[in-house]
Amino acid sequence: MSMAHLLNTSFIPTLARNPTTPALISCRRSSRFQVQAKIREIFMPALSSTMTEGKIVSWVKSEGDKLSKGESVVVVESDKADMDVETFYDGYLASIMVEEGGVAPVGSAIALLAETQEEIAEAKAKATSSPSSSSSSSSPSLPAPAPVSQETKIPENAAPAPKAAAHPASEGGKRIVASPYAKKLAKDLKVELARVVGTGPMGRIVAKDVEAFAAAQAPAPAPAAASVPAAGIELGTVVPFTTMQGAVSRNMIESLSVPTFRVGYTITTNALDALYKKIKSKGVTMTALLAKATALALVQHPVVNSGCRDGNSFVYNSSINIAVAVAIDGGLITPVLQDADKVDIYTLSRKWKELVDKARAKQLQPHEYNTGTFTLSNLGMFGVDRFDAILPPGTGAIMAVGGSQPTVVASKDGRIGMKNQMQVNVTADHRVIYGADLASFLQTLAKIIEDPKDLTF
């Protein structure tokens, strides 16, 4: 995205959720609202190039709170990550137009910011009368909790419930700030978030805090006749897509418009397995070895590293960035090992571990997941021997890697022996890449893996 384009938008694509690198939120006047300059709109930012709408994870501030320039206001879930958003202006959070759990299109108003306390009432009136405030109510929301009967009596001998102390993430006890997964986990484990002390950034409650609290409590015995579905899944219910699942769905549908073909290859991995055992203790991962081998093969076959986006032309990418599919809670993301052909295997392995940790914490920055030029999908660790992968839009090829397994093979001189072999299947865009291109690439890849001396340079 060019700088000129950024200057014509209200928001800058933000960095991953990290208290030291918060995203920025911009406020601007709108002819639709006809508000004074001192009452500004807070808009849903575009946090990635594929984001069309965002979900409010939590409001860090409450209505009426005084805000200082650069202070975090809201946590937004994009299609890839949770990101802090901060204000450009001093003022007061006058009206929240999209509540927690609500979804709003990119560029739509989610709150109003007043410059003075006297303008808060005027801003609230503007928000109430605006069409945006009513449209936000159409977004998916959780069912309202059942009302508590006033006739419910507490046994006289019941001990009073302990009062939880406020911690940094609670904003003085008014609202608990927790990650989406922590909230889901708390609901599944029936843990009251107000009693959990967060250890995340700024005291935010994360999943491990909920798990630790639940483990410390005495488990309540389940009724003998009760049947509890695994992992808190309610069988027979209709579950709407999360923001990430919606993005994956759109990408998969887009992939159907690309004419693809598939080529498989069997690669002997004895030498690679031996190398891995030798340097594993130095922090090297098998994923990094496969990414490195793939990158070195792509150096010799740049057409396989190319991509077509407009259907009329294709680009020979100047960098070899290996995207690797990672399953995370509620979706799938592809962290990118950039310039994998130029980075040594030890640095590449450290970078991969860092990317995986950030991906599972939903803290990846946009350039860490949307700059891949070639994709790897590995299911070998699950015992899968072969499978096909769907081509990510805009890229030329994706390689599905199965597990390495002992296989009885015949040598060229007719002898029978045992070798470790793995199956790889490459799915490619046939508008750009042809069968001979993939066959030649796979031959090169096999030579590198079967004689991996170049992987540790």
Coordinates of C-alpha atoms in Angstrom, one line a residue:
M1 CA 0.0 0.0 0.0
S2 CA 1.5 3.4 -1.1
M3 CA 2.0 6.3 1.3
A4 CA -0.3 8.4 -0.9
H5 CA -3.1 5.9 -0.4
L6 CA -2.6 5.9 3.3
L7 CA -2.9 9.7 3.5
N8 CA -6.3 9.5 1.8
T9 CA -7.7 7.1 4.4
S10 CA -8.7 7.5 8.0
F11 CA -6.7 4.7 9.3
I12 CA -3.3 3.2 9.0
P13 CA -3.0 -0.6 8.9
T14 CA -1.9 -1.3 12.4
L15 CA 0.7 -3.4 14.1
A16 CA -0.1 -6.6 16.0
R17 CA -1.5 -6.3 19.5
N18 CA 1.4 -5.2 21.6
P19 CA 1.4 -2.6 24.3
T20 CA 4.7 -1.1 22.9
T21 CA 3.4 -0.7 19.4
P22 CA -0.3 0.2 19.6
A23 CA -2.3 0.9 16.5
L24 CA -3.5 4.4 15.7
I25 CA -7.1 5.5 15.4
S26 CA -8.1 8.5 13.4
C27 CA -11.0 10.8 13.8
R28 CA -12.5 12.9 11.0
R29 CA -15.5 15.0 10.2
S30 CA -18.3 13.4 8.2
S31 CA -21.0 15.1 6.1
R32 CA -23.3 12.3 7.1
F33 CA -23.3 13.3 10.8
Q34 CA -23.2 17.1 10.5
V35 CA -21.3 17.4 13.8
Q36 CA -19.1 20.2 15.0
A37 CA -15.4 19.9 14.7
K38 CA -15.0 19.3 18.4
I39 CA -17.1 16.1 18.3
R40 CA -15.1 13.6 16.3
E41 CA -16.0 10.2 14.9
I42 CA -13.9 7.1 15.8
F43 CA -13.9 4.8 12.8
M44 CA -13.4 1.1 12.3
P45 CA -9.8 0.9 11.0
A46 CA -8.6 -1.2 8.1
L47 CA -6.1 -3.5 9.9
S48 CA -5.2 -5.6 6.9
S49 CA -5.5 -5.4 3.1
T50 CA -8.2 -8.1 3.1
M51 CA -10.2 -6.8 6.1
T52 CA -13.7 -5.6 5.2
E53 CA -15.2 -5.5 8.7
G54 CA -13.9 -5.7 12.3
K55 CA -15.2 -7.0 15.5
I56 CA -15.0 -5.1 18.8
V57 CA -13.2 -7.4 21.2
S58 CA -13.3 -5.0 24.2
W59 CA -13.5 -1.3 25.0
V60 CA -10.5 -0.5 27.1
K61 CA -12.2 2.8 28.1
S62 CA -15.8 3.4 29.2
E63 CA -18.2 6.2 28.1
G64 CA -17.3 9.4 29.9
D65 CA -13.6 8.5 30.4
K66 CA -11.0 11.1 29.7
L67 CA -8.6 10.2 26.9
S68 CA -5.1 11.4 26.2
K69 CA -3.5 11.4 22.8
G70 CA -1.8 8.1 22.2
E71 CA -3.9 6.2 24.8
S72 CA -5.4 2.8 23.9
V73 CA -9.2 3.0 23.5
V74 CA -10.4 -0.3 22.0
V75 CA -9.2 -3.7 21.0
V76 CA -10.4 -4.7 17.5
E77 CA -10.3 -8.2 16.0
S78 CA -9.4 -8.2 12.3
D79 CA -9.4 -11.3 10.1
K80 CA -6.0 -12.2 11.3
A81 CA -5.2 -10.7 14.8
D82 CA -6.4 -8.7 17.8
M83 CA -5.0 -5.1 17.8
D84 CA -5.0 -2.2 20.2
V85 CA -6.2 1.0 18.7
E86 CA -5.3 4.4 20.2
T87 CA -6.6 7.9 19.7
F88 CA -4.9 10.8 17.9
Y89 CA -6.7 13.4 20.1
D90 CA -7.3 14.4 23.7
G91 CA -10.9 14.4 24.8
Y92 CA -13.7 12.3 26.3
L93 CA -15.1 9.0 25.0
A94 CA -18.7 10.4 24.6
S95 CA -20.6 7.5 23.1
I96 CA -19.9 3.9 22.2
M97 CA -21.8 3.1 19.0
V98 CA -20.7 -0.5 18.6
E99 CA -20.6 -2.6 21.8
E100 CA -18.3 -5.4 22.6
G101 CA -18.9 -8.4 20.3
G102 CA -20.4 -6.1 17.7
V103 CA -19.2 -6.1 14.1
A104 CA -18.8 -3.0 11.9
P105 CA -17.7 -2.4 8.3
V106 CA -14.3 -0.8 7.8
G107 CA -14.6 3.0 7.8
S108 CA -17.9 3.1 9.7
A109 CA -18.2 5.0 13.0
I110 CA -17.9 3.0 16.2
A111 CA -17.8 5.8 18.7
L112 CA -17.8 9.5 19.2
L113 CA -15.1 11.6 20.9
A114 CA -16.0 14.9 22.6
E115 CA -13.4 17.6 23.2
T116 CA -15.0 18.7 26.5
Q117 CA -17.3 17.2 29.1
E118 CA -20.0 19.7 28.1
E119 CA -20.2 18.2 24.6
I120 CA -20.7 14.6 25.8
A121 CA -24.5 15.0 25.9
E122 CA -24.6 16.5 22.4
A123 CA -22.4 13.6 21.1
K124 CA -24.8 11.1 22.7
A125 CA -27.7 12.7 21.0
K126 CA -25.9 12.6 17.7
A127 CA -25.1 8.9 18.1
T128 CA -28.6 8.1 19.0
S129 CA -30.0 9.8 15.9
S130 CA -27.4 8.5 13.5
P131 CA -28.3 5.6 11.2
S132 CA -24.9 4.0 12.0
S133 CA -25.9 3.3 15.6
S134 CA -28.9 1.3 14.6
S135 CA -27.2 -0.6 11.9
S136 CA -24.6 -1.9 14.3
S137 CA -27.3 -3.7 16.2
S138 CA -27.7 -6.1 13.3
S139 CA -24.3 -7.6 13.9
P140 CA -24.1 -11.0 15.5
S141 CA -24.3 -10.9 19.3
L142 CA -24.4 -13.4 22.1
P143 CA -27.9 -14.3 23.5
A144 CA -28.9 -12.1 26.4
P145 CA -28.5 -13.8 29.8
A146 CA -31.6 -15.1 31.5
P147 CA -33.1 -12.6 34.1
V148 CA -32.5 -13.4 37.7
S149 CA -35.7 -13.9 39.7
Q150 CA -36.2 -11.6 42.6
E151 CA -37.7 -14.5 44.5
T152 CA -34.5 -16.4 44.6
K153 CA -33.4 -16.8 48.2
I154 CA -29.9 -17.3 49.5
P155 CA -29.6 -19.9 52.3
E156 CA -29.0 -18.3 55.6
N157 CA -25.9 -20.5 56.3
A158 CA -24.3 -19.8 52.9
A159 CA -20.9 -18.2 53.1
P160 CA -20.7 -14.8 51.4
A161 CA -19.0 -14.9 48.0
P162 CA -15.5 -13.6 48.0
K163 CA -15.1 -10.1 46.5
A164 CA -12.5 -10.0 43.8
A165 CA -9.9 -7.3 44.0
A166 CA -9.7 -4.9 41.0
H167 CA -6.6 -5.4 38.9
P168 CA -5.0 -3.3 36.1
A169 CA -7.1 -4.9 33.3
S170 CA -10.4 -4.1 35.0
E171 CA -10.3 -0.4 34.8
G172 CA -11.2 0.1 38.4
G173 CA -13.5 -2.8 38.4
K174 CA -15.8 -1.5 35.7
R175 CA -14.8 -3.9 32.9
I176 CA -12.5 -6.9 32.7
V177 CA -10.1 -6.9 29.7
A178 CA -9.4 -10.4 28.4
S179 CA -8.4 -12.1 25.2
P180 CA -11.2 -13.6 23.1
Y181 CA -9.9 -17.1 23.7
A182 CA -9.7 -16.4 27.4
K183 CA -13.3 -15.3 27.4
K184 CA -14.4 -18.4 25.6
L185 CA -12.3 -20.6 27.9
A186 CA -13.8 -19.0 30.9
K187 CA -17.3 -19.6 29.6
D188 CA -16.5 -23.3 28.9
L189 CA -14.8 -23.8 32.3
K190 CA -17.5 -21.7 34.1
V191 CA -14.8 -19.4 35.5
E192 CA -15.8 -15.9 36.6
L193 CA -13.4 -13.6 34.9
A194 CA -13.7 -11.0 37.7
R195 CA -11.9 -13.4 40.0
V196 CA -9.0 -14.0 37.6
V197 CA -5.8 -11.9 37.8
G198 CA -4.4 -11.3 34.3
T199 CA -0.7 -11.7 33.5
G200 CA -0.8 -10.4 29.9
P201 CA 0.1 -6.9 28.7
M202 CA -1.4 -4.2 30.9
G203 CA -2.9 -6.9 33.2
R204 CA -5.0 -8.4 30.4
I205 CA -6.4 -11.9 31.1
V206 CA -5.0 -14.6 28.8
A207 CA -5.9 -18.2 28.4
K208 CA -3.3 -19.5 30.7
D209 CA -4.6 -17.3 33.5
V210 CA -8.1 -18.9 33.2
E211 CA -6.6 -22.4 33.0
A212 CA -4.5 -21.8 36.1
F213 CA -7.5 -20.4 38.0
A214 CA -9.8 -23.3 37.0
A215 CA -7.1 -25.9 38.0
A216 CA -6.9 -24.3 41.4
Q217 CA -10.6 -24.7 42.1
A218 CA -12.2 -27.9 43.4
P219 CA -14.0 -29.4 40.4
A220 CA -17.7 -29.8 40.9
P221 CA -18.9 -33.3 40.4
A222 CA -21.0 -33.7 37.2
P223 CA -24.4 -35.4 37.4
A224 CA -24.2 -39.1 36.6
A225 CA -26.8 -38.8 33.8
A226 CA -25.3 -35.6 32.2
S227 CA -23.6 -35.9 28.9
V228 CA -21.0 -33.1 28.3
P229 CA -19.8 -32.7 24.7
A230 CA -16.0 -32.5 24.2
A231 CA -14.3 -29.1 24.3
G232 CA -17.5 -27.4 25.2
I233 CA -19.1 -27.9 21.8
E234 CA -22.9 -27.7 21.9
L235 CA -24.1 -30.3 19.4
G236 CA -26.9 -29.3 17.1
T237 CA -26.3 -25.6 17.3
V238 CA -25.7 -23.2 14.4
V239 CA -22.4 -21.3 15.0
P240 CA -21.7 -18.2 12.9
F241 CA -18.2 -17.7 11.4
T242 CA -15.7 -15.8 13.4
T243 CA -14.0 -12.9 11.7
M244 CA -11.0 -15.1 10.8
Q245 CA -13.2 -18.0 9.6
G246 CA -15.1 -15.5 7.4
A247 CA -11.8 -14.3 5.9
V248 CA -10.7 -17.9 5.2
S249 CA -14.1 -18.7 3.6
R250 CA -13.8 -15.7 1.2
N251 CA -10.2 -16.7 0.3
M252 CA -11.3 -20.3 -0.4
I253 CA -14.1 -19.2 -2.6
E254 CA -11.8 -16.8 -4.5
S255 CA -9.4 -19.8 -5.0
L256 CA -12.1 -21.6 -7.0
S257 CA -11.8 -19.1 -9.8
V258 CA -8.2 -20.1 -10.4
P259 CA -7.4 -23.0 -12.8
T260 CA -5.1 -25.2 -10.8
F261 CA -3.4 -28.6 -11.3
R262 CA -1.5 -30.9 -9.0
V263 CA 1.8 -32.8 -9.2
G264 CA 3.0 -35.3 -6.6
Y265 CA 6.5 -36.5 -5.9
T266 CA 8.2 -39.0 -3.5
I267 CA 11.3 -37.8 -1.8
T268 CA 13.8 -39.9 0.3
T269 CA 14.4 -38.2 3.6
N270 CA 17.2 -40.4 5.3
A271 CA 19.8 -37.7 4.9
L272 CA 17.4 -34.9 6.1
D273 CA 16.3 -36.9 9.1
A274 CA 19.9 -37.5 10.0
L275 CA 20.7 -33.8 9.7
Y276 CA 17.7 -32.9 11.8
K277 CA 18.7 -35.3 14.6
K278 CA 22.2 -33.8 14.6
I279 CA 21.2 -30.1 14.9
K280 CA 17.9 -30.4 16.6
S281 CA 19.5 -29.7 20.0
K282 CA 20.6 -26.3 18.6
G283 CA 17.0 -25.2 18.2
V284 CA 16.5 -26.1 14.6
T285 CA 13.0 -27.2 13.6
M286 CA 11.9 -29.5 10.8
T287 CA 9.6 -26.7 9.5
A288 CA 12.6 -24.4 9.1
L289 CA 14.6 -27.2 7.2
L290 CA 11.7 -27.8 4.8
A291 CA 11.3 -24.0 4.3
K292 CA 15.0 -23.6 3.6
A293 CA 15.1 -26.5 1.2
T294 CA 12.0 -25.1 -0.6
A295 CA 13.5 -21.6 -0.8
L296 CA 16.8 -22.9 -2.3
A297 CA 14.9 -24.8 -4.9
L298 CA 12.8 -21.7 -5.8
V299 CA 16.0 -19.8 -6.4
Q300 CA 16.5 -22.0 -9.4
H301 CA 12.8 -22.0 -10.5
P302 CA 11.6 -18.4 -10.1
V303 CA 8.4 -19.1 -12.1
V304 CA 7.2 -21.3 -9.3
N305 CA 7.7 -18.4 -6.9
S306 CA 5.7 -16.0 -9.2
G307 CA 2.1 -14.9 -8.7
C308 CA -0.9 -13.8 -10.8
R309 CA -3.5 -11.3 -9.3
D310 CA -5.3 -9.6 -12.2
G311 CA -5.6 -12.6 -14.6
N312 CA -3.8 -10.6 -17.3
S313 CA -0.2 -10.7 -16.1
F314 CA 2.1 -12.3 -13.5
V315 CA 5.0 -11.1 -11.5
Y316 CA 8.4 -12.7 -10.8
N317 CA 8.6 -12.0 -7.0
S318 CA 11.9 -10.4 -6.0
S319 CA 11.9 -12.1 -2.6
I320 CA 11.4 -15.7 -1.6
N321 CA 9.0 -15.6 1.3
I322 CA 7.8 -19.0 2.5
A323 CA 4.4 -18.9 4.2
V324 CA 3.7 -21.9 6.4
A325 CA 0.1 -22.8 7.4
V326 CA -0.5 -22.9 11.2
A327 CA -3.7 -24.0 12.9
I328 CA -4.8 -21.7 15.6
D329 CA -7.9 -21.5 17.8
G330 CA -10.9 -20.8 15.5
G331 CA -9.0 -20.6 12.2
L332 CA -5.9 -20.8 10.1
I333 CA -3.0 -18.4 9.4
T334 CA 0.2 -18.5 7.4
P335 CA 3.1 -16.8 9.1
V336 CA 5.8 -15.8 6.6
L337 CA 9.5 -16.6 6.8
Q338 CA 10.9 -13.8 4.7
D339 CA 13.9 -14.1 2.5
A340 CA 14.2 -17.8 3.5
D341 CA 16.8 -18.4 0.9
K342 CA 19.2 -15.9 2.4
V343 CA 18.7 -16.5 6.2
D344 CA 20.8 -19.2 7.9
I345 CA 18.9 -22.2 9.3
Y346 CA 19.5 -21.3 13.0
T347 CA 18.1 -17.8 12.6
L348 CA 15.3 -19.1 10.5
S349 CA 14.3 -21.6 13.2
R350 CA 14.3 -18.9 15.9
K351 CA 12.2 -16.7 13.7
W352 CA 9.8 -19.5 13.1
K353 CA 9.3 -20.2 16.8
E354 CA 8.7 -16.5 17.3
L355 CA 6.1 -16.3 14.5
V356 CA 4.2 -19.3 15.8
D357 CA 4.0 -17.9 19.3
K358 CA 2.8 -14.5 17.9
A359 CA 0.3 -16.3 15.6
R360 CA -1.3 -18.3 18.5
A361 CA -1.5 -15.1 20.6
K362 CA -3.0 -13.2 17.6
Q363 CA -0.2 -10.7 17.7
L364 CA 1.2 -11.0 14.1
Q365 CA 1.9 -7.8 12.3
P366 CA 0.4 -7.6 8.8
H367 CA 3.7 -8.0 7.0
E368 CA 4.3 -11.2 8.9
Y369 CA 1.3 -13.0 7.4
N370 CA 0.4 -11.4 4.1
T371 CA 3.7 -11.3 2.2
G372 CA 4.1 -15.0 1.3
T373 CA 5.2 -15.9 -2.2
F374 CA 5.0 -19.7 -1.8
T375 CA 3.1 -21.7 0.8
L376 CA 3.9 -24.9 2.7
S377 CA 1.3 -26.9 4.4
N378 CA 2.6 -29.8 6.6
L379 CA 0.4 -32.4 8.2
G380 CA 3.1 -35.0 8.5
M381 CA 3.2 -34.6 12.3
F382 CA -0.3 -36.0 12.5
G383 CA 0.6 -39.1 10.6
V384 CA -0.9 -38.0 7.3
D385 CA 1.0 -39.5 4.4
R386 CA -0.4 -37.4 1.6
F387 CA -3.0 -34.7 0.9
D388 CA -3.8 -31.8 -1.5
A389 CA -3.8 -28.1 -0.5
I390 CA -5.9 -25.2 -1.8
L391 CA -4.0 -22.5 -3.5
P392 CA -4.0 -19.1 -1.6
P393 CA -5.2 -16.3 -4.0
G394 CA -2.5 -14.3 -5.6
T395 CA 0.3 -16.9 -5.2
G396 CA 1.6 -19.3 -7.8
A397 CA 1.9 -22.6 -5.8
I398 CA 1.4 -24.3 -2.5
M399 CA 3.1 -27.6 -1.4
A400 CA 1.4 -30.1 0.8
V401 CA 3.9 -32.2 2.8
G402 CA 3.1 -35.6 4.2
G403 CA 5.0 -37.5 7.0
S404 CA 8.2 -39.3 6.4
Q405 CA 7.7 -43.0 6.8
P406 CA 9.9 -46.2 6.4
T407 CA 9.2 -47.7 3.0
V408 CA 10.4 -50.9 1.3
V409 CA 12.0 -49.8 -2.0
A410 CA 14.0 -51.5 -4.8
S411 CA 17.4 -50.0 -5.8
K412 CA 18.5 -49.7 -9.4
D413 CA 20.5 -52.9 -9.2
G414 CA 17.4 -54.8 -8.1
R415 CA 18.1 -55.1 -4.4
I416 CA 15.4 -54.5 -1.8
G417 CA 16.0 -52.0 1.0
M418 CA 14.4 -49.7 3.5
K419 CA 14.3 -46.0 3.1
N420 CA 12.4 -43.1 4.8
Q421 CA 10.2 -41.4 2.2
M422 CA 7.7 -38.6 2.2
Q423 CA 5.1 -37.6 -0.3
V424 CA 4.7 -34.0 -1.5
N425 CA 1.9 -32.7 -3.6
V426 CA 2.1 -29.2 -5.2
T427 CA -1.0 -27.3 -6.3
A428 CA -0.2 -24.6 -8.8
D429 CA -1.9 -21.8 -10.9
H430 CA -1.9 -23.2 -14.4
R431 CA -2.2 -19.8 -16.0
V432 CA 1.4 -19.1 -15.0
I433 CA 3.0 -22.5 -14.0
Y434 CA 3.0 -25.6 -16.2
G435 CA 3.6 -29.3 -15.6
A436 CA 7.2 -29.2 -16.7
D437 CA 7.9 -26.3 -14.4
L438 CA 6.6 -28.2 -11.3
A439 CA 8.3 -31.4 -12.3
S440 CA 11.7 -29.6 -12.7
F441 CA 11.2 -27.8 -9.4
L442 CA 10.4 -31.0 -7.5
Q443 CA 13.4 -32.7 -9.0
T444 CA 15.6 -29.9 -7.6
L445 CA 13.9 -30.0 -4.2
A446 CA 14.4 -33.7 -4.0
K447 CA 18.1 -33.3 -4.7
I448 CA 18.5 -30.7 -2.0
I449 CA 16.6 -32.8 0.6
E450 CA 18.4 -36.0 -0.3
D451 CA 21.8 -34.2 0.0
P452 CA 21.1 -31.4 2.5
K453 CA 24.6 -30.1 2.9
D454 CA 23.6 -26.6 1.6
L455 CA 20.9 -26.2 4.3
T456 CA 23.3 -25.3 7.1
F457 CA 25.5 -22.8 5.3

